[in-house]
Amino acid sequence: MTSDLPQPRTAIVRRLVLCRPWMFRVLAVAIASTIALILAEIALRLFVSDTRSPYIYDEFTGTRLRPKQRFVFRSEGYSSNVINSRGLRDREQSLEKPAGTFRIAILGDSFSEAFQVSQDKTFWAVLERELQAMPEYRDQTVEVINFGVSGFGTIQEWQMLEHYARDYSPDLVLLAFLPGNDVRNNSRQLESDHRRPYARLHDGELQLDVSFQDDPMEKRFRELTWSACKDQAIRRSRVVHLIYRALEDWRARKANAASFGAEEGGIDNAVFAPPMNAEWTEAWQITDRVLDAIQRDSEAMGAKFVVVILNNSVEVHPDPEVTASLAVKLGVSDLEEPQRQLIASGDRYGFPVIRLLQRMRDIARRDKVCFHGFSNASPCAGHWNELGHETAGKLIAKDLSELLKVIP
């Protein structure tokens, strides 16, 4: 009976001996993988820029750019970026306006943020240079400060003015309005993102809706915990950085490819037709009243207010058939409904509206050029390329210089 006692231990030892080669192989793979990851981490920290999301939560606008972040944008076009200490895609600017300075605050979305091109190629950089070169500004310094953030609607731009841009004491507030999504962005019914401020009309009065600040704590905890964990992983590991950026670039390329020849990603073509239902009617009504609020707030801080209407690629495509085919699909004679709506708002409330559409469309068709699109994304679609920004910046500067002579 005693001879039977050691048998279980002997069996265990025998199994360990048999498993030892397999265990050594697993251990060797684990050690080699760890060493490879460490070496990759070191190399990426030396050669790859910060790839955290450039956006952070903001209690007033829902989201903002992350201050002091450096990163490379390459999913559509290319730019190497440094967000300034106050969360703007711009150079550092003092809050106090220097004597003899004429300041312009740009409110806008991704077309103003303009990660697709280098900062000195953006329309607002071109605008600053063009104005500064004009004789009437010879004795002044022109500063154009960019407050544009991707995804912003007019309501978020209003809040950006109220809580951030006003601190810079602008002389002029220039709102860059993109018809393709700005109207939709202002509607809780039409917009899928509810983590942003909205507005509503109650008994004819415009009321700001900041209920996104009061999400149920459990939901907020889940969202922020996941966001925080993801951000921590991306921030602490450059390997995770690289994987995350590759996935983001792949998603962007997929979206761009899917949008080619169809409705562009992020753009709602319904805006080019008269309001088709109660939701679109309300979205335009809210947009109209928010523009009035921005004008009144601009005037209250001593600034003039001007709207410039930007364009989507289908509106200024060098091939007239592309524009005409969408008009036929929508059952309209042209795609200029947003122009008419915004001009009516300007007439109603007394602010000037700069229109780029006709001139940029004429240039595109005369010279057979695309103002939108990049070689690493969709051709002739998406955001403005360098030519689009340069052309728009020069046209805006020309119109502004004339308007500023007559605006009281």
mmCIF file of N, CA and C in Angstrom, residues 28 60 66 118 196 278 295:
data_model
loop_
_atom_site.group_PDB
_atom_site.id
_atom_site.type_symbol
_atom_site.label_atom_id
_atom_site.label_comp_id
_atom_site.label_asym_id
_atom_site.label_seq_id
_atom_site.Cartn_x
_atom_site.Cartn_y
_atom_site.Cartn_z
ATOM 1 N N ALA A 28 9.401 31.497 -24.560
ATOM 2 C CA ALA A 28 10.312 32.147 -25.504
ATOM 3 C C ALA A 28 9.567 33.131 -26.399
ATOM 4 N N PHE A 60 -19.250 73.861 -22.450
ATOM 5 C CA PHE A 60 -20.059 74.847 -23.165
ATOM 6 C C PHE A 60 -20.361 74.423 -24.600
ATOM 7 N N ARG A 66 -7.736 69.923 -28.046
ATOM 8 C CA ARG A 66 -6.900 69.687 -26.869
ATOM 9 C C ARG A 66 -5.707 70.651 -26.859
ATOM 10 N N SER A 118 -1.734 72.677 -44.431
ATOM 11 C CA SER A 118 -0.865 73.356 -43.469
ATOM 12 C C SER A 118 -1.520 74.651 -43.002
ATOM 13 N N ARG A 196 -23.863 67.687 -27.259
ATOM 14 C CA ARG A 196 -23.563 69.042 -27.714
ATOM 15 C C ARG A 196 -24.736 69.939 -27.342
ATOM 16 N N ALA A 278 -41.289 68.971 -41.170
ATOM 17 C CA ALA A 278 -41.280 69.850 -39.995
ATOM 18 C C ALA A 278 -39.897 69.945 -39.366
ATOM 19 N N GLN A 295 -25.237 87.800 -34.061
ATOM 20 C CA GLN A 295 -25.060 89.193 -34.462
ATOM 21 C C GLN A 295 -25.236 90.141 -33.275
#
